[in-house]
Amino acid sequence: MSSNLDRLAQLSPERRRLLQKLLEQEAEKTGGTDRIRRRGGDGPVPLSFAQQRLWFIDQLDPGTPAYNMPFPLRLRGRLEVAVLRRALSEVVRRHEALRTVFAADGDAAVQVVLPPAPVAFPLVDLARLRPEAREAETRRLAGEEAMRSFDLRRGPLLRSTLLRLDAHDHAALFTMHHVVSDGWSMGVLTRELSTLYHAFVRGEPSPLPELPVQYADYALWQRERLSGEALEAQLGWWRERLEGAPPTLDLPADRPPRAPP
């Protein structure tokens, strides 16, 4: 599975567009009844089941950094900081998930996509420090950033800071919350940021095509597909398999487990 994902990640934008077209043609042959489609309107959208799990955990332990996804990048060579900021803002504009927040809706939550806006990408200059102090401060700031909490209600759920180590050496500190991202997304961020930066620094427009669907479209499709009888069938299968299972797991612990309510 991972080797297939690696091969997909290495495809050029032209080959990815061709693959998307072939998949669409194949879906049309089967009637396209189970395809994810672009949702209409910009209103709130239900959470996917994966997002619901992470949102629920955040309600139990607000602001926990356990699901922070730090992603530092070392950038060597001449860097146009303003162009890098523009490229990052374009990545966030393209991907609605990176400008999504989660609003309470009774005992549940909905995801709300915020309108595009320039992304905060502050620059911290460490060039005046001695080399050993500079590296130590870089590690300290990276660790501190990775542990900062997120507010799922207010966002943003992508943070970025640029450290200037010298004229031709920078470190970009990115941190995303797992509720809007995953390990695959980090590779997408890197590739698109690099592609956009090189295009913008040459004065060219974005070469990336607009995305046909967004994660919120998938979440809506998933909720519609797994509802009613379809959801009950899935739950029924697990109830049958787990019937008679012990209410607690007998795992080694430093204190006796509490009795189930």
Short mmCIF file of C-alpha atoms in Angstrom, two decimals, residues 43-47 52 55-56 59 101-112 152-153 223:
data_model
loop_
_atom_site.label_atom_id
_atom_site.label_comp_id
_atom_site.label_asym_id
_atom_site.label_seq_id
_atom_site.Cartn_x
_atom_site.Cartn_y
_atom_site.Cartn_z
CA GLY A 43 -22.69 26.35 5.03
CA PRO A 44 -21.55 24.13 7.92
CA VAL A 45 -20.75 20.51 7.12
CA PRO A 46 -20.89 17.48 9.44
CA LEU A 47 -17.64 16.03 10.65
CA GLN A 52 -15.59 13.33 15.20
CA TRP A 55 -13.05 16.43 18.25
CA PHE A 56 -14.46 14.24 21.04
CA GLN A 59 -13.53 17.91 24.46
CA VAL A 101 -12.66 25.38 12.27
CA PHE A 102 -15.09 23.35 14.36
CA ALA A 103 -18.16 24.95 15.89
CA ALA A 104 -20.34 23.37 18.57
CA ASP A 105 -23.78 22.25 17.43
CA GLY A 106 -25.53 21.04 20.57
CA ASP A 107 -23.67 17.97 21.79
CA ALA A 108 -21.92 17.56 18.42
CA ALA A 109 -19.92 19.81 16.12
CA VAL A 110 -19.83 20.98 12.53
CA GLN A 111 -16.92 22.06 10.40
CA VAL A 112 -16.95 25.61 9.08
CA LEU A 152 -10.37 23.83 17.30
CA ARG A 153 -13.15 26.43 17.55
CA ARG A 223 -22.22 10.75 6.40
#
